[in-house]
Amino acid sequence: PALGLFLFTIARDPLRIIILIAGAFFWLVSLLLSSLIWFIAVKASDPRDEPLQKGLLIFGVMFSVLLQEAFRFLYYKLLRKAIEGLVALSEDGCSPISIQQMAYVAGVGFGLMSGAFSMINLLADSLGPGTVGIHGDSQLYFLTSAFMTMVLIFLHTFWGILFFHGCEHRRWWEIAAVVVMHLAVSGSTFCNPLYVGSLVPSYLLMAAAATWAYLLSGGSAQNLRRFLLCK
Amino acid sequence: GVYSKDYGPQFAHCNKTVWNPVGSGLSYEDFDFPIFLLEDANETQVIKQCYQDHNVPREGSVPEYPLCAMQLFSHMHAVTSTVTCMRRSSLQSTFSINPEVVCDPLLDYNVWSTLHPINSSGKVEPEKEFIIVATRIDSHSFFWNIAPGAESAVTSFVTHLAAAQALHKASDVHLLQRNIMFTFFQGETFDYIGSSRMVYDMEKDKFPLHLDNIYSFVELNQVALRNDSVLWMHTDPVSRMNESVDVQVRNLLDTLKNSSLGANVTLQEPGYSQPLPPSSFQRFLRARHIPGVVLTDHRTDFQNRYYQSMYDTPENVRMQYPEGLSPEEMLEYVTDTAKSLAEVATVVARALYRLAGGAADTSAIQADPKTVARMLYGFLIKMNNSWFQSIIKPDIKGILGDVPQHYVAVSSPVNTTYLVQYVLANLTGTIVNLTKEECLNPEKTPSSEREMYDYAWVQGSLGPNSTSRVPYCVRSTVHLSKALSPAFELRQWGSTEYSTWTESRWKEIRARIFLVASKELEIITLVVGIVILAFSLLATYFINAKADVLFGLPRDPGAVAY
């Protein structure tokens, strides 16, 4: 799906590509910083203490979520400034790209990078004749990881739209909702390997976020019906 | 061997006697999958654990996926045959800057020593007569570098060493008319590399001796498992059809029989119509009809049930030590096997004394069972013992310490060759009062006779407070001669005349263990992925095309999406 999104909506416009790459980079930097914190915390603590390590991991994940959202905010600020620059550069006084489009592309950028990070490692390991499970893990590991990554990419896209909309219209509760949803999804992954505990809530949250973002972008139920019937 | 359609055709191709009927020939089969030997219990525990967890069928049905699987990597660089791989290696060596050699010929050194010193770089006069005593010092098994070879090699060369020691101790050794050469051939398991090379060198005048100098030949084959203390003397019936050869062989046999009086060894002949067993003597017979005898413990087929197998261990030669001995005590403990081998060595030594022209009473010539016991312990059970440590050079003490095995490898000399060399030097040589400088550079000392003798600076045993060693210089007549098959010298890699065994090169040998998923799951994963991909592409396309319908914004010419 991310590939489809990229091909059909972003690849044509070089400006969007730039925003996409920059968005991905911002996500990467946020991950780097959060991993630094976690790494230092782990090295400073006792590696044999299991509950402590698990606690540190949870702390690390939460911290990483907050940091990602913070970077999303920073990116919003940057793009705002960029719009002014683009307006100045353009011929007819209005920017070639609207803030909502930028929100969407930024979201896709975040999502793509997080998806790449999640999957590349897995794909590299899945080469070769063996599979997961010799230490008791589930066999469906690859399938569920793929689905989880897909839902995260979608979620990042929708959160991008919601977040920027919230920043734009000064609705802080929208921003807070995005942060809370992100925390919830990341937290639900601690239910793994009980995959139903993490995948199902994530997909439900994705549906909710999708609807919300759709409504915010100017869609409505009638448009949806017209689209589906007008096939 | 010597028997072919031109020479004793009735004995060729095992027509008359099958020497090793229990042998399966497994080592000489071609397997296209790797076979590993795991001796460490920790490694096998992992495999067994994985099997117990995943592969055991529950309630009689087929075990379910995921199943435990193991992948073995053992890539060999050489292919097809020696001819192909040597040709490729030589092309690489000639034309490439970074040659990638794919196989190496099996190569090592023979150890030889003479009773009276001879000039090792010159030639011996034709009228001097020598008696050659020969044994092999290597063995083989199905797995690489595992060749305990207790009955097939070790016991015979230990007996030989004991006989050499006994002879050197005789009082009028220097008065003997004929010289005796004690030869230890390496590589005999692989079509007689050592002995064929020595014969070739003798014919081409590259060895101090020539075939004309050989008066007779005594070989010790497998001698440890004697039934009712009988030792069989095998001779070659074809060469004995010649009168003069037959007379000399008779003389040889009678001398041997006379030497066995009083010892617990009965010497018997297996019968006129039996060929020689596989032995190094056959290579010498191919070149010249030398009178000779091969001593074994078997009359027709081998007593050894584990010939060239990894099970040819000390238990196979009935070596037993009582419980609870420390390594030092085990080194000195004299087993029954050691005593029986010492008796054989005594008989051989006395017979050699007589053959060499000695006239005095031979009852003083006795092989020492204690030495035999120590040698057996060192070569079969533990190489890293105090005696071996004291007789080797200081710079090669790293060779001690592995499980003893006697495979002729491609990097030479192997541990066994070194040890045989130093043991022989210790048993037959003399300690001389030279300093380390003089010992390591004997050409500087005028009276050292460097050509005749070999000087070795050995470590010596630990002092009484076991802190440092007292090294000394040993002078002996022990020399090494190269044991590389003449086929490689002549570059005839497809030779049927000489041995052409090579060993392939390889890189890493490893194995890994993992779980394998069922085919259905893999296909499902793939299909689901492709379906989602196709669906998402379609959906995105349609959403994009009908974006204005979906999002209800005025349609901007030139703008895309939203």
Short mmCIF file of N, CA, C and O in Angstrom, two decimals, chain A residues 1-5 7-9 12-13 16 100-101 103-104 128-135 139-140 142-143 147 150 161 213-214 217-220 223-224 226-227 230-231, chain B residues 50 53-54 65-66 68 71 512-518 521-522 524-525 528 532-533 536-544 546-553 559-562:
data_model
loop_
_atom_site.label_atom_id
_atom_site.label_comp_id
_atom_site.label_asym_id
_atom_site.label_seq_id
_atom_site.Cartn_x
_atom_site.Cartn_y
_atom_site.Cartn_z
N PRO A 1 0.81 -1.20 0.00
CA PRO A 1 0.00 0.00 0.00
C PRO A 1 0.86 1.27 0.00
O PRO A 1 0.55 2.22 -0.69
N ALA A 2 1.88 1.27 0.76
CA ALA A 2 2.72 2.46 0.78
C ALA A 2 3.32 2.72 -0.60
O ALA A 2 3.42 3.86 -1.05
N LEU A 3 3.66 1.63 -1.26
CA LEU A 3 4.20 1.76 -2.60
C LEU A 3 3.18 2.38 -3.55
O LEU A 3 3.48 3.27 -4.34
N GLY A 4 1.93 1.89 -3.39
CA GLY A 4 0.87 2.44 -4.23
C GLY A 4 0.69 3.92 -3.99
O GLY A 4 0.59 4.72 -4.92
N LEU A 5 0.64 4.27 -2.71
CA LEU A 5 0.47 5.68 -2.37
C LEU A 5 1.58 6.51 -2.99
O LEU A 5 1.35 7.55 -3.59
N LEU A 7 3.56 5.85 -5.53
CA LEU A 7 3.57 5.88 -6.99
C LEU A 7 2.53 6.84 -7.54
O LEU A 7 2.79 7.63 -8.43
N PHE A 8 1.33 6.72 -6.98
CA PHE A 8 0.25 7.44 -7.64
C PHE A 8 0.09 8.86 -7.17
O PHE A 8 -0.46 9.70 -7.89
N THR A 9 0.49 9.16 -5.97
CA THR A 9 0.18 10.50 -5.49
C THR A 9 1.40 11.36 -5.27
O THR A 9 1.30 12.57 -5.27
N ARG A 12 4.79 12.06 -8.90
CA ARG A 12 4.73 12.98 -10.04
C ARG A 12 5.32 14.33 -9.71
O ARG A 12 5.87 15.01 -10.56
N ASP A 13 5.19 14.72 -8.44
CA ASP A 13 5.50 16.09 -8.07
C ASP A 13 6.81 16.13 -7.31
O ASP A 13 6.90 15.58 -6.22
N ARG A 16 6.72 17.29 -3.71
CA ARG A 16 6.23 16.33 -2.74
C ARG A 16 7.30 15.32 -2.37
O ARG A 16 7.40 14.88 -1.23
N GLN A 100 -2.41 21.06 3.64
CA GLN A 100 -2.97 19.72 3.85
C GLN A 100 -2.20 18.69 3.03
O GLN A 100 -1.94 17.58 3.50
N GLN A 101 -1.84 19.10 1.81
CA GLN A 101 -1.06 18.15 1.00
C GLN A 101 0.26 17.88 1.67
O GLN A 101 0.73 16.74 1.70
N ALA A 103 0.79 17.97 4.78
CA ALA A 103 0.53 17.10 5.94
C ALA A 103 0.49 15.65 5.51
O ALA A 103 1.08 14.76 6.14
N TYR A 104 -0.20 15.43 4.42
CA TYR A 104 -0.35 14.06 3.92
C TYR A 104 1.00 13.48 3.54
O TYR A 104 1.37 12.36 3.92
N GLY A 128 17.16 -17.43 3.34
CA GLY A 128 17.74 -18.64 3.91
C GLY A 128 16.66 -19.64 4.25
O GLY A 128 15.48 -19.32 4.29
N PRO A 129 17.07 -20.86 4.51
CA PRO A 129 16.08 -21.93 4.61
C PRO A 129 15.31 -21.96 5.92
O PRO A 129 14.28 -22.60 6.00
N GLY A 130 15.74 -21.30 6.93
CA GLY A 130 15.10 -21.49 8.23
C GLY A 130 13.97 -20.52 8.45
O GLY A 130 13.73 -19.60 7.68
N THR A 131 13.28 -20.67 9.56
CA THR A 131 12.24 -19.72 9.91
C THR A 131 12.27 -19.50 11.40
O THR A 131 13.03 -20.12 12.13
N VAL A 132 11.38 -18.61 11.86
CA VAL A 132 11.37 -18.25 13.27
C VAL A 132 10.79 -19.40 14.07
O VAL A 132 9.88 -20.07 13.64
N GLY A 133 11.30 -19.62 15.23
CA GLY A 133 10.58 -20.53 16.09
C GLY A 133 11.41 -21.47 16.93
O GLY A 133 10.88 -22.16 17.76
N ILE A 134 12.73 -21.47 16.73
CA ILE A 134 13.48 -22.50 17.45
C ILE A 134 13.53 -22.23 18.93
O ILE A 134 13.73 -23.12 19.74
N HIS A 135 13.31 -20.98 19.34
CA HIS A 135 13.26 -20.73 20.77
C HIS A 135 11.84 -20.57 21.25
O HIS A 135 11.60 -20.00 22.30
N GLN A 139 5.13 -19.14 14.65
CA GLN A 139 5.49 -19.28 13.24
C GLN A 139 5.01 -18.14 12.39
O GLN A 139 5.55 -17.87 11.34
N LEU A 140 3.94 -17.47 12.86
CA LEU A 140 3.31 -16.46 12.02
C LEU A 140 4.02 -15.13 12.14
O LEU A 140 3.48 -14.09 11.79
N PHE A 142 6.40 -13.60 10.60
CA PHE A 142 6.61 -12.75 9.43
C PHE A 142 5.31 -12.12 8.97
O PHE A 142 5.25 -10.93 8.65
N LEU A 143 4.25 -12.91 8.94
CA LEU A 143 2.96 -12.39 8.50
C LEU A 143 2.49 -11.26 9.38
O LEU A 143 2.07 -10.19 8.92
N PHE A 147 1.80 -7.22 8.62
CA PHE A 147 0.53 -6.51 8.82
C PHE A 147 0.68 -5.34 9.75
O PHE A 147 0.09 -4.27 9.56
N MET A 150 2.21 -2.48 7.99
CA MET A 150 1.27 -1.81 7.08
C MET A 150 0.36 -0.88 7.85
O MET A 150 0.11 0.26 7.44
N ILE A 161 -1.95 14.02 8.87
CA ILE A 161 -3.03 14.93 8.50
C ILE A 161 -3.68 15.54 9.75
O ILE A 161 -3.88 16.77 9.85
N ALA A 213 -9.57 11.67 9.57
CA ALA A 213 -8.77 12.42 8.59
C ALA A 213 -9.59 12.69 7.33
O ALA A 213 -9.52 13.77 6.73
N TYR A 214 -10.37 11.70 6.94
CA TYR A 214 -11.20 11.88 5.73
C TYR A 214 -12.17 13.03 5.92
O TYR A 214 -12.34 13.89 5.06
N SER A 217 -10.51 16.31 5.78
CA SER A 217 -10.03 16.76 4.47
C SER A 217 -11.16 17.16 3.55
O SER A 217 -10.94 17.38 2.37
N GLY A 218 -12.31 17.15 4.07
CA GLY A 218 -13.40 17.66 3.24
C GLY A 218 -14.29 16.59 2.67
O GLY A 218 -15.12 16.85 1.79
N GLY A 219 -14.15 15.40 3.18
CA GLY A 219 -15.03 14.38 2.66
C GLY A 219 -16.29 14.28 3.50
O GLY A 219 -16.42 14.90 4.55
N SER A 220 -17.21 13.54 3.01
CA SER A 220 -18.41 13.33 3.81
C SER A 220 -19.00 12.01 3.38
O SER A 220 -18.55 11.38 2.42
N ASN A 223 -20.22 11.95 -0.26
CA ASN A 223 -19.15 11.82 -1.25
C ASN A 223 -18.73 10.38 -1.39
O ASN A 223 -18.49 9.88 -2.48
N LEU A 224 -18.67 9.74 -0.24
CA LEU A 224 -18.25 8.35 -0.24
C LEU A 224 -19.23 7.49 -1.03
O LEU A 224 -18.84 6.66 -1.86
N ARG A 226 -21.26 8.48 -3.31
CA ARG A 226 -21.20 8.82 -4.73
C ARG A 226 -20.00 8.14 -5.38
O ARG A 226 -20.05 7.65 -6.50
N PHE A 227 -18.89 8.14 -4.62
CA PHE A 227 -17.67 7.52 -5.17
C PHE A 227 -17.89 6.04 -5.43
O PHE A 227 -17.55 5.51 -6.49
N CYS A 230 -20.47 5.58 -8.26
CA CYS A 230 -20.07 6.12 -9.54
C CYS A 230 -18.97 5.33 -10.22
O CYS A 230 -18.36 5.81 -11.16
N LYS A 231 -18.72 4.17 -9.70
CA LYS A 231 -17.66 3.37 -10.33
C LYS A 231 -18.04 3.08 -11.76
O LYS A 231 -17.41 2.68 -12.59
N CYS B 50 16.77 -30.25 19.95
CA CYS B 50 15.90 -29.73 18.89
C CYS B 50 14.99 -30.83 18.37
O CYS B 50 13.80 -30.61 18.13
N ASP B 53 12.24 -31.48 20.83
CA ASP B 53 11.24 -30.43 20.93
C ASP B 53 10.30 -30.42 19.74
O ASP B 53 9.14 -30.07 19.86
N HIS B 54 10.85 -30.73 18.58
CA HIS B 54 10.04 -30.46 17.39
C HIS B 54 9.74 -31.66 16.52
O HIS B 54 8.73 -31.69 15.85
N TYR B 65 4.76 -29.27 11.09
CA TYR B 65 5.65 -28.13 10.90
C TYR B 65 5.47 -27.15 12.02
O TYR B 65 4.38 -27.06 12.56
N PRO B 66 6.39 -26.30 12.41
CA PRO B 66 7.75 -26.23 11.88
C PRO B 66 8.61 -27.36 12.42
O PRO B 66 8.53 -27.73 13.57
N CYS B 68 12.52 -29.32 12.79
CA CYS B 68 13.92 -28.99 12.99
C CYS B 68 14.72 -29.48 11.79
O CYS B 68 14.50 -30.58 11.31
N GLN B 71 21.70 -27.86 8.34
CA GLN B 71 22.35 -27.67 7.05
C GLN B 71 23.85 -27.84 7.25
O GLN B 71 24.43 -27.20 8.12
N ARG B 512 24.60 -25.64 10.54
CA ARG B 512 23.71 -24.84 11.35
C ARG B 512 22.37 -25.54 11.46
O ARG B 512 21.97 -26.32 10.59
N ILE B 513 21.70 -25.22 12.55
CA ILE B 513 20.47 -25.92 12.87
C ILE B 513 19.37 -24.89 13.01
O ILE B 513 19.57 -23.81 13.55
N PHE B 514 18.19 -25.17 12.46
CA PHE B 514 17.13 -24.18 12.48
C PHE B 514 15.80 -24.89 12.25
O PHE B 514 15.75 -26.09 12.01
N LEU B 515 14.73 -24.09 12.30
CA LEU B 515 13.41 -24.65 12.04
C LEU B 515 13.00 -24.34 10.61
O LEU B 515 13.30 -23.27 10.09
N VAL B 516 12.29 -25.25 10.05
CA VAL B 516 11.83 -25.06 8.68
C VAL B 516 10.31 -24.97 8.70
O VAL B 516 9.65 -25.78 9.33
N ALA B 517 9.77 -23.97 8.01
CA ALA B 517 8.31 -23.82 7.98
C ALA B 517 7.74 -24.69 6.88
O ALA B 517 8.43 -25.09 5.95
N SER B 518 6.44 -24.95 7.00
CA SER B 518 5.82 -25.78 5.98
C SER B 518 5.70 -25.01 4.69
O SER B 518 5.63 -23.78 4.68
N LEU B 521 2.61 -22.59 4.48
CA LEU B 521 2.70 -21.29 5.13
C LEU B 521 3.49 -20.31 4.27
O LEU B 521 3.12 -19.14 4.14
N GLU B 522 4.54 -20.79 3.69
CA GLU B 522 5.35 -19.90 2.85
C GLU B 522 4.55 -19.40 1.66
O GLU B 522 4.57 -18.21 1.33
N ILE B 524 1.31 -19.20 1.42
CA ILE B 524 0.25 -18.30 1.90
C ILE B 524 0.81 -16.91 2.09
O ILE B 524 0.21 -15.91 1.66
N THR B 525 1.98 -16.83 2.75
CA THR B 525 2.56 -15.52 3.00
C THR B 525 2.81 -14.77 1.69
O THR B 525 2.47 -13.59 1.55
N VAL B 528 -0.59 -13.75 0.02
CA VAL B 528 -1.23 -12.64 0.73
C VAL B 528 -0.54 -11.33 0.39
O VAL B 528 -1.18 -10.31 0.13
N ILE B 532 -2.35 -8.17 -1.47
CA ILE B 532 -2.47 -6.84 -0.85
C ILE B 532 -1.82 -5.79 -1.74
O ILE B 532 -2.34 -4.67 -1.88
N LEU B 533 -0.72 -6.15 -2.31
CA LEU B 533 -0.05 -5.21 -3.21
C LEU B 533 -0.95 -4.81 -4.36
O LEU B 533 -1.16 -3.62 -4.64
N SER B 536 -4.00 -2.77 -3.17
CA SER B 536 -3.71 -1.39 -2.76
C SER B 536 -3.39 -0.53 -3.97
O SER B 536 -3.77 0.65 -4.03
N LEU B 537 -2.71 -1.10 -4.94
CA LEU B 537 -2.42 -0.30 -6.15
C LEU B 537 -3.71 0.10 -6.84
O LEU B 537 -3.90 1.27 -7.20
N LEU B 538 -4.60 -0.87 -6.97
CA LEU B 538 -5.88 -0.58 -7.61
C LEU B 538 -6.66 0.48 -6.85
O LEU B 538 -7.16 1.46 -7.42
N ALA B 539 -6.74 0.27 -5.53
CA ALA B 539 -7.55 1.19 -4.72
C ALA B 539 -6.99 2.60 -4.78
O ALA B 539 -7.73 3.58 -4.93
N THR B 540 -5.67 2.68 -4.68
CA THR B 540 -5.07 4.01 -4.70
C THR B 540 -5.33 4.69 -6.04
O THR B 540 -5.62 5.89 -6.09
N TYR B 541 -5.21 3.91 -7.09
CA TYR B 541 -5.46 4.50 -8.41
C TYR B 541 -6.86 5.07 -8.50
O TYR B 541 -7.08 6.19 -8.95
N PHE B 542 -7.81 4.26 -8.05
CA PHE B 542 -9.20 4.72 -8.17
C PHE B 542 -9.47 5.91 -7.28
O PHE B 542 -10.16 6.87 -7.67
N ILE B 543 -8.94 5.87 -6.07
CA ILE B 543 -9.17 6.99 -5.16
C ILE B 543 -8.56 8.26 -5.74
O ILE B 543 -9.14 9.35 -5.68
N ASN B 544 -7.38 8.08 -6.32
CA ASN B 544 -6.71 9.22 -6.90
C ASN B 544 -7.52 9.80 -8.07
O ASN B 544 -7.72 11.01 -8.18
N LYS B 546 -10.69 9.50 -8.69
CA LYS B 546 -11.98 10.08 -8.32
C LYS B 546 -11.86 10.95 -7.09
O LYS B 546 -12.78 11.05 -6.30
N ALA B 547 -10.70 11.57 -6.91
CA ALA B 547 -10.45 12.30 -5.67
C ALA B 547 -11.44 13.45 -5.50
O ALA B 547 -11.88 13.74 -4.39
N ASP B 548 -11.74 14.07 -6.59
CA ASP B 548 -12.63 15.22 -6.45
C ASP B 548 -14.01 14.79 -5.99
O ASP B 548 -14.68 15.49 -5.21
N VAL B 549 -14.42 13.61 -6.44
CA VAL B 549 -15.72 13.12 -5.98
C VAL B 549 -15.67 12.86 -4.49
O VAL B 549 -16.58 13.20 -3.74
N LEU B 550 -14.59 12.25 -4.06
CA LEU B 550 -14.49 11.85 -2.66
C LEU B 550 -14.38 13.04 -1.72
O LEU B 550 -14.97 13.06 -0.65
N PHE B 551 -13.61 14.01 -2.16
CA PHE B 551 -13.31 15.05 -1.19
C PHE B 551 -14.07 16.34 -1.43
O PHE B 551 -13.95 17.28 -0.69
N GLY B 552 -14.84 16.36 -2.49
CA GLY B 552 -15.77 17.46 -2.68
C GLY B 552 -15.17 18.84 -2.83
O GLY B 552 -15.82 19.84 -2.56
N LEU B 553 -13.93 18.92 -3.25
CA LEU B 553 -13.34 20.25 -3.44
C LEU B 553 -13.44 20.60 -4.91
O LEU B 553 -13.53 19.71 -5.75
N ALA B 559 -3.90 20.44 -10.69
CA ALA B 559 -3.56 19.96 -9.33
C ALA B 559 -3.89 18.48 -9.22
O ALA B 559 -4.78 17.98 -9.89
N VAL B 560 -3.22 17.82 -8.42
CA VAL B 560 -3.44 16.39 -8.29
C VAL B 560 -3.90 16.07 -6.88
O VAL B 560 -3.63 16.78 -5.95
N ALA B 561 -4.61 15.01 -6.74
CA ALA B 561 -5.11 14.48 -5.45
C ALA B 561 -5.93 15.50 -4.70
O ALA B 561 -6.16 16.58 -5.17
N TYR B 562 -6.31 15.17 -3.59
CA TYR B 562 -7.16 15.96 -2.72
C TYR B 562 -8.26 16.66 -3.51
O TYR B 562 -8.47 17.83 -3.37
#
